PDB file of N, CA and C in Angstrom:
ATOM      1  N   MET H 246      54.120 110.524 130.700  1.00 65.00           N
ATOM      2  CA  MET H 246      55.499 110.782 131.075  1.00 65.00           C
ATOM      3  C   MET H 246      55.646 112.273 131.363  1.00 65.00           C
ATOM      4  N   LYS H 247      56.168 112.581 132.528  1.00 79.00           N
ATOM      5  CA  LYS H 247      56.319 113.962 132.959  1.00 79.00           C
ATOM      6  C   LYS H 247      57.527 114.610 132.281  1.00 79.00           C
ATOM      7  N   ILE H 248      57.360 115.876 131.879  1.00 90.00           N
ATOM      8  CA  ILE H 248      58.468 116.653 131.324  1.00 90.00           C
ATOM      9  C   ILE H 248      58.868 117.702 132.349  1.00 90.00           C
ATOM     10  N   LEU H 249      60.146 117.724 132.704  1.00 92.00           N
ATOM     11  CA  LEU H 249      60.665 118.747 133.607  1.00 92.00           C
ATOM     12  C   LEU H 249      61.198 119.906 132.781  1.00 92.00           C
ATOM     13  N   TYR H 250      60.851 121.116 133.156  1.00 94.00           N
ATOM     14  CA  TYR H 250      61.291 122.313 132.464  1.00 94.00           C
ATOM     15  C   TYR H 250      62.413 122.963 133.257  1.00 94.00           C
ATOM     16  N   LEU H 251      63.584 123.105 132.620  1.00 95.00           N
ATOM     17  CA  LEU H 251      64.755 123.674 133.276  1.00 95.00           C
ATOM     18  C   LEU H 251      65.387 124.741 132.397  1.00 95.00           C
ATOM     19  N   THR H 252      65.880 125.797 133.021  1.00 95.00           N
ATOM     20  CA  THR H 252      66.547 126.871 132.309  1.00 95.00           C
ATOM     21  C   THR H 252      68.055 126.754 132.508  1.00 95.00           C
ATOM     22  N   LEU H 253      68.795 126.979 131.436  1.00 95.00           N
ATOM     23  CA  LEU H 253      70.254 126.887 131.467  1.00 95.00           C
ATOM     24  C   LEU H 253      70.877 128.163 130.926  1.00 95.00           C
ATOM     25  N   ASN H 254      72.115 128.451 131.377  1.00 92.00           N
ATOM     26  CA  ASN H 254      72.824 129.555 130.735  1.00 92.00           C
ATOM     27  C   ASN H 254      73.395 129.055 129.412  1.00 92.00           C
ATOM     28  N   LYS H 255      73.804 129.975 128.548  1.00 95.00           N
ATOM     29  CA  LYS H 255      74.196 129.644 127.184  1.00 95.00           C
ATOM     30  C   LYS H 255      75.330 128.629 127.101  1.00 95.00           C
ATOM     31  N   LYS H 256      76.328 128.750 127.965  1.00 95.00           N
ATOM     32  CA  LYS H 256      77.483 127.846 127.926  1.00 95.00           C
ATOM     33  C   LYS H 256      77.044 126.389 128.074  1.00 95.00           C
ATOM     34  N   TRP H 257      76.259 126.109 129.121  1.00 96.00           N
ATOM     35  CA  TRP H 257      75.833 124.728 129.388  1.00 96.00           C
ATOM     36  C   TRP H 257      74.787 124.278 128.368  1.00 96.00           C
ATOM     37  N   PHE H 258      73.911 125.183 127.955  1.00 95.00           N
ATOM     38  CA  PHE H 258      72.909 124.867 126.933  1.00 95.00           C
ATOM     39  C   PHE H 258      73.594 124.375 125.655  1.00 95.00           C
ATOM     40  N   ASP H 259      74.598 125.129 125.205  1.00 96.00           N
ATOM     41  CA  ASP H 259      75.304 124.772 123.965  1.00 96.00           C
ATOM     42  C   ASP H 259      76.084 123.465 124.097  1.00 96.00           C
ATOM     43  N   LEU H 260      76.728 123.235 125.262  1.00 95.00           N
ATOM     44  CA  LEU H 260      77.495 121.996 125.452  1.00 95.00           C
ATOM     45  C   LEU H 260      76.582 120.764 125.480  1.00 95.00           C
ATOM     46  N   ILE H 261      75.420 120.895 126.096  1.00 96.00           N
ATOM     47  CA  ILE H 261      74.475 119.770 126.134  1.00 96.00           C
ATOM     48  C   ILE H 261      73.905 119.535 124.743  1.00 96.00           C
ATOM     49  N   LYS H 262      73.527 120.601 124.068  1.00 95.00           N
ATOM     50  CA  LYS H 262      72.942 120.463 122.727  1.00 95.00           C
ATOM     51  C   LYS H 262      73.921 119.822 121.746  1.00 95.00           C
ATOM     52  N   SER H 263      75.220 120.118 121.900  1.00 95.00           N
ATOM     53  CA  SER H 263      76.229 119.537 121.005  1.00 95.00           C
ATOM     54  C   SER H 263      76.531 118.076 121.345  1.00 95.00           C
ATOM     55  N   GLY H 264      76.091 117.616 122.531  1.00 94.00           N
ATOM     56  CA  GLY H 264      76.351 116.247 122.959  1.00 94.00           C
ATOM     57  C   GLY H 264      77.619 116.092 123.772  1.00 94.00           C
ATOM     58  N   GLU H 265      78.348 117.200 123.983  1.00 95.00           N
ATOM     59  CA  GLU H 265      79.595 117.145 124.741  1.00 95.00           C
ATOM     60  C   GLU H 265      79.359 116.967 126.240  1.00 95.00           C
ATOM     61  N   LYS H 266      78.353 117.645 126.770  1.00 96.00           N
ATOM     62  CA  LYS H 266      78.025 117.543 128.200  1.00 96.00           C
ATOM     63  C   LYS H 266      76.872 116.556 128.334  1.00 96.00           C
ATOM     64  N   THR H 267      77.083 115.481 129.086  1.00 96.00           N
ATOM     65  CA  THR H 267      76.083 114.408 129.176  1.00 96.00           C
ATOM     66  C   THR H 267      75.382 114.330 130.525  1.00 96.00           C
ATOM     67  N   GLU H 268      75.615 115.317 131.368  1.00 96.00           N
ATOM     68  CA  GLU H 268      74.903 115.374 132.641  1.00 96.00           C
ATOM     69  C   GLU H 268      74.745 116.828 133.067  1.00 96.00           C
ATOM     70  N   GLU H 269      73.680 117.089 133.808  1.00 96.00           N
ATOM     71  CA  GLU H 269      73.395 118.422 134.314  1.00 96.00           C
ATOM     72  C   GLU H 269      73.271 118.321 135.824  1.00 96.00           C
ATOM     73  N   TYR H 270      73.642 119.393 136.526  1.00 96.00           N
ATOM     74  CA  TYR H 270      73.675 119.370 137.982  1.00 96.00           C
ATOM     75  C   TYR H 270      72.677 120.346 138.586  1.00 96.00           C
ATOM     76  N   ARG H 271      72.087 119.921 139.680  1.00 96.00           N
ATOM     77  CA  ARG H 271      71.230 120.783 140.482  1.00 96.00           C
ATOM     78  C   ARG H 271      71.600 120.556 141.943  1.00 96.00           C
ATOM     79  N   GLU H 272      71.642 121.649 142.701  1.00 96.00           N
ATOM     80  CA  GLU H 272      72.024 121.559 144.110  1.00 96.00           C
ATOM     81  C   GLU H 272      71.017 120.728 144.893  1.00 96.00           C
ATOM     82  N   ILE H 273      71.511 120.095 145.929  1.00 96.00           N
ATOM     83  CA  ILE H 273      70.631 119.307 146.792  1.00 96.00           C
ATOM     84  C   ILE H 273      69.969 120.269 147.773  1.00 96.00           C
ATOM     85  N   LYS H 274      68.760 120.644 147.433  1.00 96.00           N
ATOM     86  CA  LYS H 274      67.954 121.576 148.233  1.00 96.00           C
ATOM     87  C   LYS H 274      66.520 121.080 148.208  1.00 96.00           C
ATOM     88  N   PRO H 275      65.709 121.486 149.190  1.00 96.00           N
ATOM     89  CA  PRO H 275      64.315 121.025 149.224  1.00 96.00           C
ATOM     90  C   PRO H 275      63.545 121.299 147.930  1.00 96.00           C
ATOM     91  N   TYR H 276      63.816 122.423 147.271  1.00 95.00           N
ATOM     92  CA  TYR H 276      63.119 122.740 146.015  1.00 95.00           C
ATOM     93  C   TYR H 276      63.332 121.637 144.982  1.00 95.00           C
ATOM     94  N   TRP H 277      64.593 121.231 144.774  1.00 95.00           N
ATOM     95  CA  TRP H 277      64.891 120.198 143.777  1.00 95.00           C
ATOM     96  C   TRP H 277      64.477 118.824 144.265  1.00 95.00           C
ATOM     97  N   GLU H 278      64.583 118.561 145.563  1.00 94.00           N
ATOM     98  CA  GLU H 278      64.126 117.271 146.105  1.00 94.00           C
ATOM     99  C   GLU H 278      62.660 117.055 145.754  1.00 94.00           C
ATOM    100  N   LYS H 279      61.858 118.108 145.918  1.00 94.00           N
ATOM    101  CA  LYS H 279      60.428 117.999 145.630  1.00 94.00           C
ATOM    102  C   LYS H 279      60.181 117.813 144.130  1.00 94.00           C
ATOM    103  N   ARG H 280      60.907 118.544 143.283  1.00 92.00           N
ATOM    104  CA  ARG H 280      60.703 118.448 141.833  1.00 92.00           C
ATOM    105  C   ARG H 280      61.126 117.092 141.276  1.00 92.00           C
ATOM    106  N   PHE H 281      62.170 116.488 141.860  1.00 91.00           N
ATOM    107  CA  PHE H 281      62.683 115.212 141.350  1.00 91.00           C
ATOM    108  C   PHE H 281      62.067 113.998 142.040  1.00 91.00           C
ATOM    109  N   GLU H 282      61.243 114.216 143.042  1.00 89.00           N
ATOM    110  CA  GLU H 282      60.645 113.122 143.799  1.00 89.00           C
ATOM    111  C   GLU H 282      59.862 112.174 142.888  1.00 89.00           C
ATOM    112  N   GLY H 283      60.201 110.902 142.965  1.00 88.00           N
ATOM    113  CA  GLY H 283      59.495 109.878 142.203  1.00 88.00           C
ATOM    114  C   GLY H 283      59.860 109.805 140.724  1.00 88.00           C
ATOM    115  N   ILE H 284      60.854 110.579 140.296  1.00 87.00           N
ATOM    116  CA  ILE H 284      61.248 110.573 138.884  1.00 87.00           C
ATOM    117  C   ILE H 284      62.546 109.803 138.721  1.00 87.00           C
ATOM    118  N   SER H 285      62.551 108.823 137.842  1.00 85.00           N
ATOM    119  CA  SER H 285      63.779 108.073 137.575  1.00 85.00           C
ATOM    120  C   SER H 285      64.184 108.173 136.106  1.00 85.00           C
ATOM    121  N   SER H 286      63.227 108.561 135.266  1.00 89.00           N
ATOM    122  CA  SER H 286      63.511 108.763 133.842  1.00 89.00           C
ATOM    123  C   SER H 286      62.390 109.614 133.268  1.00 89.00           C
ATOM    124  N   GLY H 287      62.564 110.018 132.018  1.00 92.00           N
ATOM    125  CA  GLY H 287      61.541 110.837 131.387  1.00 92.00           C
ATOM    126  C   GLY H 287      62.148 111.767 130.366  1.00 92.00           C
ATOM    127  N   LYS H 288      61.655 113.011 130.363  1.00 95.00           N
ATOM    128  CA  LYS H 288      62.124 114.007 129.409  1.00 95.00           C
ATOM    129  C   LYS H 288      62.409 115.318 130.135  1.00 95.00           C
ATOM    130  N   LEU H 289      63.404 116.049 129.610  1.00 95.00           N
ATOM    131  CA  LEU H 289      63.733 117.375 130.114  1.00 95.00           C
ATOM    132  C   LEU H 289      63.546 118.372 128.984  1.00 95.00           C
ATOM    133  N   HIS H 290      62.977 119.502 129.309  1.00 96.00           N
ATOM    134  CA  HIS H 290      62.844 120.604 128.352  1.00 96.00           C
ATOM    135  C   HIS H 290      63.830 121.677 128.806  1.00 96.00           C
ATOM    136  N   PHE H 291      64.924 121.813 128.075  1.00 96.00           N
ATOM    137  CA  PHE H 291      65.939 122.814 128.402  1.00 96.00           C
ATOM    138  C   PHE H 291      65.683 124.073 127.586  1.00 96.00           C
ATOM    139  N   LYS H 292      65.783 125.213 128.268  1.00 96.00           N
ATOM    140  CA  LYS H 292      65.569 126.492 127.623  1.00 96.00           C
ATOM    141  C   LYS H 292      66.738 127.405 127.979  1.00 96.00           C
ATOM    142  N   ASN H 293      67.214 128.176 127.016  1.00 95.00           N
ATOM    143  CA  ASN H 293      68.330 129.096 127.241  1.00 95.00           C
ATOM    144  C   ASN H 293      67.776 130.495 127.493  1.00 95.00           C
ATOM    145  N   GLY H 294      67.415 130.762 128.726  1.00 88.00           N
ATOM    146  CA  GLY H 294      66.876 132.063 129.102  1.00 88.00           C
ATOM    147  C   GLY H 294      65.387 131.991 129.363  1.00 88.00           C
ATOM    148  N   TYR H 295      64.807 133.172 129.629  1.00 90.00           N
ATOM    149  CA  TYR H 295      63.408 133.234 130.033  1.00 90.00           C
ATOM    150  C   TYR H 295      62.482 133.851 128.989  1.00 90.00           C
ATOM    151  N   SER H 296      63.028 134.312 127.876  1.00 89.00           N
ATOM    152  CA  SER H 296      62.227 134.919 126.822  1.00 89.00           C
ATOM    153  C   SER H 296      61.328 133.871 126.169  1.00 89.00           C
ATOM    154  N   LYS H 297      60.196 134.314 125.655  1.00 89.00           N
ATOM    155  CA  LYS H 297      59.308 133.399 124.932  1.00 89.00           C
ATOM    156  C   LYS H 297      59.987 132.855 123.677  1.00 89.00           C
ATOM    157  N   LYS H 298      60.930 133.629 123.123  1.00 93.00           N
ATOM    158  CA  LYS H 298      61.619 133.229 121.899  1.00 93.00           C
ATOM    159  C   LYS H 298      62.973 132.577 122.172  1.00 93.00           C
ATOM    160  N   ALA H 299      63.278 132.280 123.423  1.00 94.00           N
ATOM    161  CA  ALA H 299      64.576 131.683 123.773  1.00 94.00           C
ATOM    162  C   ALA H 299      64.726 130.305 123.131  1.00 94.00           C
ATOM    163  N   PRO H 300      65.954 129.949 122.705  1.00 96.00           N
ATOM    164  CA  PRO H 300      66.166 128.614 122.139  1.00 96.00           C
ATOM    165  C   PRO H 300      65.850 127.523 123.170  1.00 96.00           C
ATOM    166  N   HIS H 301      65.385 126.400 122.690  1.00 96.00           N
ATOM    167  CA  HIS H 301      65.026 125.303 123.603  1.00 96.00           C
ATOM    168  C   HIS H 301      65.092 123.979 122.860  1.00 96.00           C
ATOM    169  N   PHE H 302      65.130 122.892 123.635  1.00 96.00           N
ATOM    170  CA  PHE H 302      65.055 121.545 123.074  1.00 96.00           C
ATOM    171  C   PHE H 302      64.618 120.584 124.155  1.00 96.00           C
ATOM    172  N   ILE H 303      64.164 119.406 123.739  1.00 96.00           N
ATOM    173  CA  ILE H 303      63.752 118.347 124.669  1.00 96.00           C
ATOM    174  C   ILE H 303      64.767 117.231 124.559  1.00 96.00           C
ATOM    175  N   ILE H 304      65.171 116.704 125.705  1.00 96.00           N
ATOM    176  CA  ILE H 304      66.187 115.658 125.756  1.00 96.00           C
ATOM    177  C   ILE H 304      65.727 114.551 126.705  1.00 96.00           C
ATOM    178  N   GLU H 305      66.192 113.370 126.436  1.00 96.00           N
ATOM    179  CA  GLU H 305      65.870 112.195 127.249  1.00 96.00           C
ATOM    180  C   GLU H 305      66.572 112.282 128.608  1.00 96.00           C
ATOM    181  N   LEU H 306      65.844 111.974 129.684  1.00 96.00           N
ATOM    182  CA  LEU H 306      66.414 111.863 131.023  1.00 96.00           C
ATOM    183  C   LEU H 306      66.575 110.386 131.325  1.00 96.00           C
ATOM    184  N   LYS H 307      67.814 109.939 131.458  1.00 96.00           N
ATOM    185  CA  LYS H 307      68.090 108.515 131.674  1.00 96.00           C
ATOM    186  C   LYS H 307      68.131 108.128 133.145  1.00 96.00           C
ATOM    187  N   GLY H 308      68.231 109.107 134.022  1.00 93.00           N
ATOM    188  CA  GLY H 308      68.258 108.806 135.440  1.00 93.00           C
ATOM    189  C   GLY H 308      68.747 109.990 136.250  1.00 93.00           C
ATOM    190  N   ILE H 309      68.558 109.879 137.566  1.00 95.00           N
ATOM    191  CA  ILE H 309      69.014 110.909 138.492  1.00 95.00           C
ATOM    192  C   ILE H 309      69.801 110.227 139.601  1.00 95.00           C
ATOM    193  N   GLU H 310      70.994 110.716 139.864  1.00 95.00           N
ATOM    194  CA  GLU H 310      71.843 110.188 140.936  1.00 95.00           C
ATOM    195  C   GLU H 310      72.233 111.327 141.865  1.00 95.00           C
ATOM    196  N   ILE H 311      72.657 110.967 143.062  1.00 96.00           N
ATOM    197  CA  ILE H 311      73.253 111.946 143.964  1.00 96.00           C
ATOM    198  C   ILE H 311      74.721 111.573 144.090  1.00 96.00           C
ATOM    199  N   ARG H 312      75.574 112.478 143.610  1.00 96.00           N
ATOM    200  CA  ARG H 312      77.020 112.259 143.661  1.00 96.00           C
ATOM    201  C   ARG H 312      77.736 113.544 143.284  1.00 96.00           C
ATOM    202  N   GLU H 313      79.071 113.492 143.315  1.00 96.00           N
ATOM    203  CA  GLU H 313      79.862 114.634 142.879  1.00 96.00           C
ATOM    204  C   GLU H 313      79.789 114.744 141.365  1.00 96.00           C
ATOM    205  N   GLY H 314      79.899 115.967 140.878  1.00 94.00           N
ATOM    206  CA  GLY H 314      79.891 116.210 139.444  1.00 94.00           C
ATOM    207  C   GLY H 314      81.287 116.536 138.943  1.00 94.00           C
ATOM    208  N   LYS H 315      81.380 116.792 137.665  1.00 94.00           N
ATOM    209  CA  LYS H 315      82.652 117.122 137.030  1.00 94.00           C
ATOM    210  C   LYS H 315      82.872 118.634 137.069  1.00 94.00           C
ATOM    211  N   GLU H 316      84.047 119.040 137.516  1.00 95.00           N
ATOM    212  CA  GLU H 316      84.350 120.465 137.625  1.00 95.00           C
ATOM    213  C   GLU H 316      84.274 121.171 136.279  1.00 95.00           C
ATOM    214  N   GLU H 317      84.719 120.505 135.216  1.00 94.00           N
ATOM    215  CA  GLU H 317      84.702 121.128 133.890  1.00 94.00           C
ATOM    216  C   GLU H 317      83.286 121.367 133.379  1.00 94.00           C
ATOM    217  N   TRP H 318      82.301 120.763 134.028  1.00 94.00           N
ATOM    218  CA  TRP H 318      80.901 120.959 133.656  1.00 94.00           C
ATOM    219  C   TRP H 318      80.142 121.783 134.686  1.00 94.00           C
ATOM    220  N   GLY H 319      80.888 122.501 135.551  1.00 92.00           N
ATOM    221  CA  GLY H 319      80.269 123.458 136.462  1.00 92.00           C
ATOM    222  C   GLY H 319      80.097 123.029 137.901  1.00 92.00           C
ATOM    223  N   ALA H 320      80.473 121.827 138.253  1.00 94.00           N
ATOM    224  CA  ALA H 320      80.326 121.355 139.640  1.00 94.00           C
ATOM    225  C   ALA H 320      81.499 121.836 140.492  1.00 94.00           C
ATOM    226  N   GLU H 321      81.230 122.072 141.765  1.00 94.00           N
ATOM    227  CA  GLU H 321      82.283 122.427 142.709  1.00 94.00           C
ATOM    228  C   GLU H 321      82.937 121.157 143.230  1.00 94.00           C
ATOM    229  N   LYS H 322      84.238 121.204 143.404  1.00 95.00           N
ATOM    230  CA  LYS H 322      84.981 120.041 143.877  1.00 95.00           C
ATOM    231  C   LYS H 322      84.506 119.633 145.273  1.00 95.00           C
ATOM    232  N   GLY H 323      84.256 118.338 145.449  1.00 94.00           N
ATOM    233  CA  GLY H 323      83.865 117.797 146.751  1.00 94.00           C
ATOM    234  C   GLY H 323      82.410 118.011 147.127  1.00 94.00           C
ATOM    235  N   LYS H 324      81.628 118.624 146.284  1.00 96.00           N
ATOM    236  CA  LYS H 324      80.219 118.897 146.583  1.00 96.00           C
ATOM    237  C   LYS H 324      79.334 117.900 145.846  1.00 96.00           C
ATOM    238  N   LYS H 325      78.301 117.417 146.531  1.00 97.00           N
ATOM    239  CA  LYS H 325      77.370 116.472 145.912  1.00 97.00           C
ATOM    240  C   LYS H 325      76.175 117.224 145.330  1.00 97.00           C
ATOM    241  N   TYR H 326      75.656 116.670 144.233  1.00 97.00           N
ATOM    242  CA  TYR H 326      74.551 117.262 143.487  1.00 97.00           C
ATOM    243  C   TYR H 326      73.544 116.197 143.080  1.00 97.00           C
ATOM    244  N   PHE H 327      72.364 116.667 142.655  1.00 96.00           N
ATOM    245  CA  PHE H 327      71.489 115.813 141.863  1.00 96.00           C
ATOM    246  C   PHE H 327      72.122 115.828 140.480  1.00 96.00           C
ATOM    247  N   VAL H 328      72.487 114.663 139.977  1.00 96.00           N
ATOM    248  CA  VAL H 328      73.108 114.558 138.660  1.00 96.00           C
ATOM    249  C   VAL H 328      72.056 113.982 137.711  1.00 96.00           C
ATOM    250  N   LEU H 329      71.664 114.800 136.735  1.00 96.00           N
ATOM    251  CA  LEU H 329      70.691 114.373 135.742  1.00 96.00           C
ATOM    252  C   LEU H 329      71.446 113.776 134.583  1.00 96.00           C
ATOM    253  N   LYS H 330      71.294 112.471 134.391  1.00 97.00           N
ATOM    254  CA  LYS H 330      71.992 111.768 133.306  1.00 97.00           C
ATOM    255  C   LYS H 330      71.174 111.930 132.023  1.00 97.00           C
ATOM    256  N   LEU H 331      71.820 112.505 131.004  1.00 96.00           N
ATOM    257  CA  LEU H 331      71.135 112.878 129.781  1.00 96.00           C
ATOM    258  C   LEU H 331      71.321 111.853 128.678  1.00 96.00           C
ATOM    259  N   GLY H 332      70.294 111.674 127.877  1.00 95.00           N
ATOM    260  CA  GLY H 332      70.339 110.778 126.737  1.00 95.00           C
ATOM    261  C   GLY H 332      70.390 111.570 125.450  1.00 95.00           C
ATOM    262  N   LYS H 333      69.584 111.154 124.473  1.00 95.00           N
ATOM    263  CA  LYS H 333      69.620 111.809 123.173  1.00 95.00           C
ATOM    264  C   LYS H 333      68.573 112.918 123.100  1.00 95.00           C
ATOM    265  N   ILE H 334      68.840 113.873 122.221  1.00 95.00           N
ATOM    266  CA  ILE H 334      67.894 114.950 121.979  1.00 95.00           C
ATOM    267  C   ILE H 334      66.742 114.376 121.163  1.00 95.00           C
ATOM    268  N   LEU H 335      65.529 114.705 121.586  1.00 93.00           N
ATOM    269  CA  LEU H 335      64.317 114.162 120.941  1.00 93.00           C
ATOM    270  C   LEU H 335      63.728 115.138 119.939  1.00 93.00           C
TER     271      LEU H 335
END
């Protein structure tokens, strides 16, 4: 099972870790298209920053959809994203 490594800013990192935010967004661009190609579930490794000592955790990836996201979770109104549906922290 492939693990995707993603970096988040503190606000979104904390909301996902607390269980309040249940999806993460990535813009629809060739970079993300290539990274998500062939992936429908698995694990995500979220890290808060780039330091070797930065906080991190692994969470279940339940699926990836293309649709609009929620503005309160950082999405722009009317814009479509790769929506990573999150499960439980492992």
